Short mmCIF file of C-alpha atoms and ligand atoms in Angstrom, two decimals:
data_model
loop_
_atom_site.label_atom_id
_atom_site.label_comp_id
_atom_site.label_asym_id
_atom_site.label_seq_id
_atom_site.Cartn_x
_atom_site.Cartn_y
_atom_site.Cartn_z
CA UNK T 27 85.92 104.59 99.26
CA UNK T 28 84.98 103.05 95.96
CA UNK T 29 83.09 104.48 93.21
CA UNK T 30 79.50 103.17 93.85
CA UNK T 31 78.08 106.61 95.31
CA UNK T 32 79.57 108.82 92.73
CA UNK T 33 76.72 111.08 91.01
CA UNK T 34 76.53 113.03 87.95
CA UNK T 35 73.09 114.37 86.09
CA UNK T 36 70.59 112.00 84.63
CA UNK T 37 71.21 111.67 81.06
CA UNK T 38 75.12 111.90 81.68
CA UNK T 39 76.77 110.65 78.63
CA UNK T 40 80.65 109.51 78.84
CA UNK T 41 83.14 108.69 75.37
CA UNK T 42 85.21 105.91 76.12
CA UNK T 43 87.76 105.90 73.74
CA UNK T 44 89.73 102.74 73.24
CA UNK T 45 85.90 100.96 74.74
CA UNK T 46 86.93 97.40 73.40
CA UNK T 47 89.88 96.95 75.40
CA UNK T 48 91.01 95.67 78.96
CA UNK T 49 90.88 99.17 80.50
CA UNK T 50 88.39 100.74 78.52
CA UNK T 51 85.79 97.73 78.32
CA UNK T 52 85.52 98.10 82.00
CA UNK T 53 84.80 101.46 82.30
CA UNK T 54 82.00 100.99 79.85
CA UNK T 55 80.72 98.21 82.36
CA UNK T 56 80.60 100.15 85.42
CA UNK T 57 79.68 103.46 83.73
CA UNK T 58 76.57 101.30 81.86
CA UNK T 59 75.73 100.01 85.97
CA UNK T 60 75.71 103.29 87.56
CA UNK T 61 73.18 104.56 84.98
CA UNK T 62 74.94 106.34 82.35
CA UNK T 63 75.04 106.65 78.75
CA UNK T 64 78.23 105.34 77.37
CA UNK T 65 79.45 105.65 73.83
CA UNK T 66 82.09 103.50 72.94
CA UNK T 67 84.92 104.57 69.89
CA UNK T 68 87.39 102.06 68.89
CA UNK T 69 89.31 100.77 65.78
CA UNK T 70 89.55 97.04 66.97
CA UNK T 71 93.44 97.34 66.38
CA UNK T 72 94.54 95.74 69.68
CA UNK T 73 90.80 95.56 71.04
CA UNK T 74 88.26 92.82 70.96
CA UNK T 75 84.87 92.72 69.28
CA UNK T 76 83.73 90.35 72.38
CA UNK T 77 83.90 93.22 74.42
CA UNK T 78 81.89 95.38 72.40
CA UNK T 79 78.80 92.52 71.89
CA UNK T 80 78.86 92.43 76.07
CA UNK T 81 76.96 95.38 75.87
CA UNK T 82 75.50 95.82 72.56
CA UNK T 83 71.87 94.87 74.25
CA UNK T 84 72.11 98.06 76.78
CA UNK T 85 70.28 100.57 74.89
CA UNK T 86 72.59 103.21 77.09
CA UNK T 87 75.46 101.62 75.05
CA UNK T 88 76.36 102.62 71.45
CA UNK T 89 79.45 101.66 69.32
CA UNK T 90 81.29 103.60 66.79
CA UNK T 91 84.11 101.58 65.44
CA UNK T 92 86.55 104.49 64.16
CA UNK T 93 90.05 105.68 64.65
CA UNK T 94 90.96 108.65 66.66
CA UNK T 95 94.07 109.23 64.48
CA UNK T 96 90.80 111.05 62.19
CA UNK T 97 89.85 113.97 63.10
CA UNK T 98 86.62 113.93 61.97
CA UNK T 99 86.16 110.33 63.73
CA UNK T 100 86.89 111.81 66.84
CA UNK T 101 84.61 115.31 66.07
CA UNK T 102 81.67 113.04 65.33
CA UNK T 103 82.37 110.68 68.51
CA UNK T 104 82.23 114.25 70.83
CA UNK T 105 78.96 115.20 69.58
CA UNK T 106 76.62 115.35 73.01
CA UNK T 107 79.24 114.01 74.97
CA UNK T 108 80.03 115.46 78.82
CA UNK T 109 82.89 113.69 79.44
CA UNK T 110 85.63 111.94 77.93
CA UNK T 111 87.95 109.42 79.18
CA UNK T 112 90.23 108.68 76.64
CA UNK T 113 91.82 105.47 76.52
CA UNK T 114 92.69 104.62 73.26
CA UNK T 115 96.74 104.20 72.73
CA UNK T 116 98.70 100.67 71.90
CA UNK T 117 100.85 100.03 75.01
CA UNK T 118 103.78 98.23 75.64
CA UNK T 119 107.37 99.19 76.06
CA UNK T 120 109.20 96.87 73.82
CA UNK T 121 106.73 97.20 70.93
CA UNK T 122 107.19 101.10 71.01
CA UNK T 123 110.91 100.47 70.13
CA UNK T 124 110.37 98.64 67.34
CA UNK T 125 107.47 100.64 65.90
CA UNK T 126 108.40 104.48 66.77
CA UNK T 127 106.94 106.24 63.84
CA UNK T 128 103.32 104.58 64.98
CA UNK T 129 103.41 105.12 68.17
CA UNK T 130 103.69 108.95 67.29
CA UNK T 131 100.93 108.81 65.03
CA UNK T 132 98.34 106.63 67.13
CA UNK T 133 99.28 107.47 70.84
CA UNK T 134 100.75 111.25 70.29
CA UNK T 135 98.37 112.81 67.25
CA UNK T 136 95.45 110.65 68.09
CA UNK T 137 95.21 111.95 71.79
CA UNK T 138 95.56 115.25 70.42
CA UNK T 139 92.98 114.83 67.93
CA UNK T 140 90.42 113.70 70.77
CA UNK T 141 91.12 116.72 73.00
CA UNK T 142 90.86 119.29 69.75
CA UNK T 143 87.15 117.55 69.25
CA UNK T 144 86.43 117.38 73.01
CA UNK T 145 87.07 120.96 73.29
CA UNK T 146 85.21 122.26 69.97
CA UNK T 147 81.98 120.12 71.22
CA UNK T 148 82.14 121.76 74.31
CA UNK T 149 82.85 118.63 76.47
CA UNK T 150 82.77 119.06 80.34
CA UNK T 151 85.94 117.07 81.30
CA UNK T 152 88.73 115.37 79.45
CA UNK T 153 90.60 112.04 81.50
CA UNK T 154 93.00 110.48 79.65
CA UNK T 155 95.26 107.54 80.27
CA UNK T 156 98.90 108.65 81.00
CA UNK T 157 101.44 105.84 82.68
CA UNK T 158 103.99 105.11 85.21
CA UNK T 159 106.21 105.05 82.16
CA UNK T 160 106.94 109.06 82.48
CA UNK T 161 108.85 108.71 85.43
CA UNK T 162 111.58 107.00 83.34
CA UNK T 163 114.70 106.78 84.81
CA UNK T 164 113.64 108.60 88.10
CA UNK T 165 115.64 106.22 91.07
CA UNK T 166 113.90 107.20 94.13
CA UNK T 167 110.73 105.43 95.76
CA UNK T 168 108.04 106.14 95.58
CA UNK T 169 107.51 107.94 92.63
CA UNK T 170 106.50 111.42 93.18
CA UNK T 171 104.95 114.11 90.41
CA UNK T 172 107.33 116.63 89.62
CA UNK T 173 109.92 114.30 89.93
CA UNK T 174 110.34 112.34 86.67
CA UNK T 175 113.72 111.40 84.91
CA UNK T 176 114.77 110.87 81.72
CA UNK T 177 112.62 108.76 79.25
CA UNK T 178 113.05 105.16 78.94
CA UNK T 179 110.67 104.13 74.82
CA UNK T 180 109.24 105.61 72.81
CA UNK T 181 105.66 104.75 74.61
CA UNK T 182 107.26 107.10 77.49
CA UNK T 183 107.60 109.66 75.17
CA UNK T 184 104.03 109.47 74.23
CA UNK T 185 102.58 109.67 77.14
CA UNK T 186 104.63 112.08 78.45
CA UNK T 187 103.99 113.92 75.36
CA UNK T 188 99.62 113.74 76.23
CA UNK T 189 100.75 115.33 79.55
CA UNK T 190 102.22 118.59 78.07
CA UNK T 191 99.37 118.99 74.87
CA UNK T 192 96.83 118.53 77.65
CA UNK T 193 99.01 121.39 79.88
CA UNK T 194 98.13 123.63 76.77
CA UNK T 195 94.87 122.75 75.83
CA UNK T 196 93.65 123.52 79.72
CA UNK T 197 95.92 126.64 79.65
CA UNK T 198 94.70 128.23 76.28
CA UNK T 199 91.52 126.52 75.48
CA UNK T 200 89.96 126.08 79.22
CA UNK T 201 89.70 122.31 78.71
CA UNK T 202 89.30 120.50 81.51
CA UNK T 203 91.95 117.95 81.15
CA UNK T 204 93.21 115.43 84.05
CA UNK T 205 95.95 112.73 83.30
CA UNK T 206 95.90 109.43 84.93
CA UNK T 207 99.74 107.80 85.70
CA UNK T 208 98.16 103.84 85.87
CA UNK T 209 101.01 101.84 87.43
CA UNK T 210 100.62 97.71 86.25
CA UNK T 211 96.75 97.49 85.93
CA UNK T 212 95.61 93.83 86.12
CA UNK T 213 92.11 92.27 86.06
CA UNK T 214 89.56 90.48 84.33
CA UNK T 215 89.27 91.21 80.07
CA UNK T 216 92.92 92.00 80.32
CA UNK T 217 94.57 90.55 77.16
CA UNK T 218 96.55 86.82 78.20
CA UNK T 219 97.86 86.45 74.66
CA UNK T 220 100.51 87.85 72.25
CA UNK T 221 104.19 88.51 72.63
CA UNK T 222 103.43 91.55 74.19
CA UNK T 223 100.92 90.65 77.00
CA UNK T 224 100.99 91.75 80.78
CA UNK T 225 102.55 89.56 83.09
CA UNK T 226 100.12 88.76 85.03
CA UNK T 227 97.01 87.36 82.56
CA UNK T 228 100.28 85.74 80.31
CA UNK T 229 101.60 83.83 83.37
CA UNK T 230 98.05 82.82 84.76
CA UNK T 231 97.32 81.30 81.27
CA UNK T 232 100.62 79.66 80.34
CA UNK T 233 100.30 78.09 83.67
CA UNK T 234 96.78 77.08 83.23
CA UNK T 235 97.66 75.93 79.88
CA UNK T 236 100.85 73.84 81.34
CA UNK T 237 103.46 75.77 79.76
CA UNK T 238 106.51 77.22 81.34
CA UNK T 239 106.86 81.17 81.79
CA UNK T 240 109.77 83.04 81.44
CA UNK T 241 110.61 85.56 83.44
CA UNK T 242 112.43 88.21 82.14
CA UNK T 243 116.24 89.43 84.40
CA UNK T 244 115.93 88.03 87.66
CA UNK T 245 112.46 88.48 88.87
CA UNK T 246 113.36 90.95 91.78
CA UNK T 247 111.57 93.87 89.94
CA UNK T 248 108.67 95.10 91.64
CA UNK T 249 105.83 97.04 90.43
CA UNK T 250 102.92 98.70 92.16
CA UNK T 251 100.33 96.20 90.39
CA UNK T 252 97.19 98.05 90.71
CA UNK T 253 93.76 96.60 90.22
CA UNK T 254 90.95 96.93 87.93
CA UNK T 255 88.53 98.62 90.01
CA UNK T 256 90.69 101.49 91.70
CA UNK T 257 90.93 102.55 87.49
CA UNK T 258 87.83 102.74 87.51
CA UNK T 259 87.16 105.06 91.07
CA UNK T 260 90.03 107.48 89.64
CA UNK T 261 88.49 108.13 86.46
CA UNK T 262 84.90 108.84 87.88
CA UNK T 263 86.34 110.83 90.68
CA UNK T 264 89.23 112.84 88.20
CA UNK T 265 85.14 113.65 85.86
CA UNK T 266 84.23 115.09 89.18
CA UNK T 267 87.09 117.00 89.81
CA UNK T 268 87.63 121.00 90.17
CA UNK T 269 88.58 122.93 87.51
CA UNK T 270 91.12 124.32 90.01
CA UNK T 271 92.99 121.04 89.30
CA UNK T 272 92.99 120.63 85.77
CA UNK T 273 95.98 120.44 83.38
CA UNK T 274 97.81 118.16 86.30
CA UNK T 275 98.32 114.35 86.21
CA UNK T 276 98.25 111.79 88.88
CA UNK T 277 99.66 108.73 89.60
CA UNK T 278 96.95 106.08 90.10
CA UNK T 279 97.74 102.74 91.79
CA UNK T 280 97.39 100.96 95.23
CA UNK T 281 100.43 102.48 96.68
CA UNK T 282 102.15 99.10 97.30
CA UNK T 283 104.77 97.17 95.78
CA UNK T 284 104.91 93.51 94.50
CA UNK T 285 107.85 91.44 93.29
CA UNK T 286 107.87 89.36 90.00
CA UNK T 287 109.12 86.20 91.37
CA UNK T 288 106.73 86.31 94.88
CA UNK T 289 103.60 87.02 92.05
CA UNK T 290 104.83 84.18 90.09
CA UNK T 291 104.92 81.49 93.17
CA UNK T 292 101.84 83.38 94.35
CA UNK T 293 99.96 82.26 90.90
CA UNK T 294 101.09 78.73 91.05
CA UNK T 295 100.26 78.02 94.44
CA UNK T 296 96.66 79.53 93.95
CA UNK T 297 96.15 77.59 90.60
CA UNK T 298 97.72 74.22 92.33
CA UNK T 299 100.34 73.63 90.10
CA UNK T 300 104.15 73.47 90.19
CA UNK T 301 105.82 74.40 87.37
CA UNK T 302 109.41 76.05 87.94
CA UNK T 303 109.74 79.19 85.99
CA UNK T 304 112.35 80.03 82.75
CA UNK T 305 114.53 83.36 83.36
CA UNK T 306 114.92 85.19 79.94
CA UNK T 307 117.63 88.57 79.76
CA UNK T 308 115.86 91.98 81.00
CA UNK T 309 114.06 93.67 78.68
CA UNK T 310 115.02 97.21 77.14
CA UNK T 311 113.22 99.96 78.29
CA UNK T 312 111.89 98.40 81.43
CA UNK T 313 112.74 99.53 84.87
CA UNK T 314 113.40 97.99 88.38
CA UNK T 315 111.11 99.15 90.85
CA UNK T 316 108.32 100.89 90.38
CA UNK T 317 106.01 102.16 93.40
CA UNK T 318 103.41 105.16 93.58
CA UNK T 319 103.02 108.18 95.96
CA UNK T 320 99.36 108.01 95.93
CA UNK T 321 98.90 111.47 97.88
CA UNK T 322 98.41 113.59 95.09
CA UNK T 323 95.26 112.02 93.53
CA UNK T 324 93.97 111.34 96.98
CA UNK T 325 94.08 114.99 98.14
CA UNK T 326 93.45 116.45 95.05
CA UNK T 327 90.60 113.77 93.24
CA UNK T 328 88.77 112.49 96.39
CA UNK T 329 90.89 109.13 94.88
CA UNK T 330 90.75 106.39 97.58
CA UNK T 331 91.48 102.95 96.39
CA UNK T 332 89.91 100.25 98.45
CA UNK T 333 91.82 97.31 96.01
CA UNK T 334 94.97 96.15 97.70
CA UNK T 335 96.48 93.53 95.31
CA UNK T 336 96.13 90.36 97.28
CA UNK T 337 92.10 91.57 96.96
CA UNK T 338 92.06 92.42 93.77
CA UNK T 339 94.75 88.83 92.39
CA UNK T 340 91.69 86.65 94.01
CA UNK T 341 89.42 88.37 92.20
CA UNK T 342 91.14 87.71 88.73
CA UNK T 343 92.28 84.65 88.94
CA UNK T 344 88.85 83.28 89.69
CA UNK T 345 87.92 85.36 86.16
CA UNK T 346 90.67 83.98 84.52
CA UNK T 347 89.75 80.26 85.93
CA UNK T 348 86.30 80.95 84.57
CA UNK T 349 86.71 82.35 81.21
CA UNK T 350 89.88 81.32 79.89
N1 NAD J 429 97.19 98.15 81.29
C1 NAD J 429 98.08 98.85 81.95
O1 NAD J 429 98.72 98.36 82.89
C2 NAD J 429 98.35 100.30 81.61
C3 NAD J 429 99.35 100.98 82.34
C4 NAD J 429 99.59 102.33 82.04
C5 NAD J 429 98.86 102.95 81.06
N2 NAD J 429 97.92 102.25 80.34
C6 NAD J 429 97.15 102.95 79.30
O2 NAD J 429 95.77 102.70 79.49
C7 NAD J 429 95.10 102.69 78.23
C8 NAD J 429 94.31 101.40 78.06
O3 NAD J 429 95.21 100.31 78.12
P1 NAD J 429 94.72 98.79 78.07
O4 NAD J 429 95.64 98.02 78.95
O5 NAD J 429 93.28 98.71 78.30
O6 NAD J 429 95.09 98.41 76.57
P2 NAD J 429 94.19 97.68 75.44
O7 NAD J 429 95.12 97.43 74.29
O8 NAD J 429 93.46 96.54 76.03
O9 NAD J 429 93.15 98.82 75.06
C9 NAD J 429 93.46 99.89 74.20
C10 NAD J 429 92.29 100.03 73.25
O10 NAD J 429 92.52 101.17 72.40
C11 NAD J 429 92.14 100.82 71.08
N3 NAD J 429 92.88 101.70 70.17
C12 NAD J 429 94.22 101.77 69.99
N4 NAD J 429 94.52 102.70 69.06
C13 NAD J 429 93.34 103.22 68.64
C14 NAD J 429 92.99 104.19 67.69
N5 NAD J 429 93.90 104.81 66.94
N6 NAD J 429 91.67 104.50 67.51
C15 NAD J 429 90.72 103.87 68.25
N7 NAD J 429 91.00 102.92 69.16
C16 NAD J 429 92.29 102.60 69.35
C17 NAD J 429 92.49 99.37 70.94
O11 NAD J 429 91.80 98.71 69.89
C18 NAD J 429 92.11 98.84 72.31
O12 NAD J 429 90.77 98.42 72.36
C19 NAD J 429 96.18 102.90 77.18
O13 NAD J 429 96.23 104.29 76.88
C20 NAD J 429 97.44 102.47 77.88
O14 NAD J 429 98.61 103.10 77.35
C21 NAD J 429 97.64 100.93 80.60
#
């Protein structure tokens, strides 16, 4: 269970692309804990600077701030490196509709870009950040791999695109490339602000703040929300991986499932306060339900999430509490 025991050799060092954000900034942390040398490559576009200073005193830590839509950017960033878990990519479904053109060039070319360096410098493993999103249209529960429907945005597209280039650079290149499916991550350093926010930081700081959230359609979706730290196991464990395996994705979650309006009652009764919620129209793009067979990653990556989301909503909402 957990990551804590995971090994690699002394002198390990891991590229974090997209470092300075939610995801990203805490695989840094727990890479920098275990021992390891982490370099850090991000453009600052939707990521903080704050993150970056956190660790700028670790001499294991070093920051490049660059763009992986450069080539050369991402060559330089893969110099030395063993592994690479690439992060980097602007989420969100609704902002992928309005801006499709970008989300080609950043999320598509850029992820390309970072496996073409990875594999030219020789780098051991390549784990990337792929989402629930591919499954688009897919009805049945949970969702299974090999079993994906027809694409919902734009970002679906882009991830789904990373899956296949990363089929083709394990197939003709022999690099070692494992996608990760995250389903709803949430946890401390996750991003409260901005139009296009996750629910779950944007609700705990409107309320904290004594505004009124909206929820958007009724509030009887329900997501697998999936916490910080499982992230974290699946992308040391998917480094460790067999070759035998690579080329595939996974989804990575808890394996449970969570509905918008009990999370929303769930917030305000842990922060004390009682503020009834607004309900807004649904938002294109966005699915229903959303749950994860979790078999695949566990039989295949070792991947065994100890995180259930009640452990993991204490957790960050005492973070939130603290450092909003
Ligand atoms: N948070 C979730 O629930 C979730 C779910 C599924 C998939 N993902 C994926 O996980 C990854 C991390 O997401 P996050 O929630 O931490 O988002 P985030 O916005 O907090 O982090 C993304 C980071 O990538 C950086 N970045 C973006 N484009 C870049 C570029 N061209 N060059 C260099 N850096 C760039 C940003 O500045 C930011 O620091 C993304 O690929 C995202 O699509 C996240």
């Amino acid at each position: 269970m957990g990551y804590e025991n995971v090994k690699f050799l002394e002198e390990s060092t891991f590229l974090v692309t997209g470092g300075a954000g939610f995801i990203g900034s805490n695989l840094c942390e727990s890479i920098l804990k275990l021992g390891y040398k982490v370099r850090c490559l991000d453009d600052l576009s939707t990521g903080k600077q704050e993150n970056v200073d956190l660790f700028l005193d670790n001499p294991n830590y070093t920051f490049i701030k660059g763009d992986i839509k450069d080539l050369n950017t991402c060559m330089k960033a893969c110099e030395g490196v063993d592994y690479v878990l690439n992060q980097a990519a602007w989420g969100s479904v609704p902002r992928s509709i309005e801006m499709p053109l970008y989300y080609c060039d950043n999320n598509i070319k850029g992820t390309l870009n970072m496996m073409e360096a990875a594999r030219k410098n020789g780098v051991k493993k390549f784990v990337y950040a792929s989402s629930s999103s591919v499954y688009g249209d897919e009805p049945n529960l949970p969702k299974q791999e090999g079993r994906e429907g027809k694409l919902l945005s734009p970002y679906a597209v882009s991830k789904r695109a990373n899956e296949e280039w990363a089929k083709q650079y394990t197939k003709h290149y022999g690099l070692d490339t494992y996608g990760l499916r995250y389903f709803n991550v949430f946890g401390r350093r996750q991003d409260p602000n901005g139009v296009y926010a996750a629910v779950i930081p944007k609700f705990v700081k409107q309320l904290l703040d004594g505004e009124q959230p909206t929820i958007n359609g009724d509030g009887k979706q329900s997501r697998d929300f999936t916490y910080i730290e499982n992230v974290i196991e699946a992308n040391l464990k998917a480094c460790l991986a067999p070759s035998s395996v690579a080329g595939e994705a996974f989804n990575i979650a808890y394996g449970g499932r969570e509905y918008l309006v009990d999370i929303y009652y769930g917030l305000t009764k842990a922060l004390g306060v009682e503020i009834e919620p607004k309900y807004g129209p649904d938002r294109a793009g966005d699915i229903k339900h959303s749950n994860a067979d979790i078999s695949k990653a566990k039989e295949l990556l070792g991947y065994d999430p100890d995180w259930s989301f009640e452990r993991g909503i204490k957790v960050a909402i005492e973070w939130y509490r603290e450092n909003l």
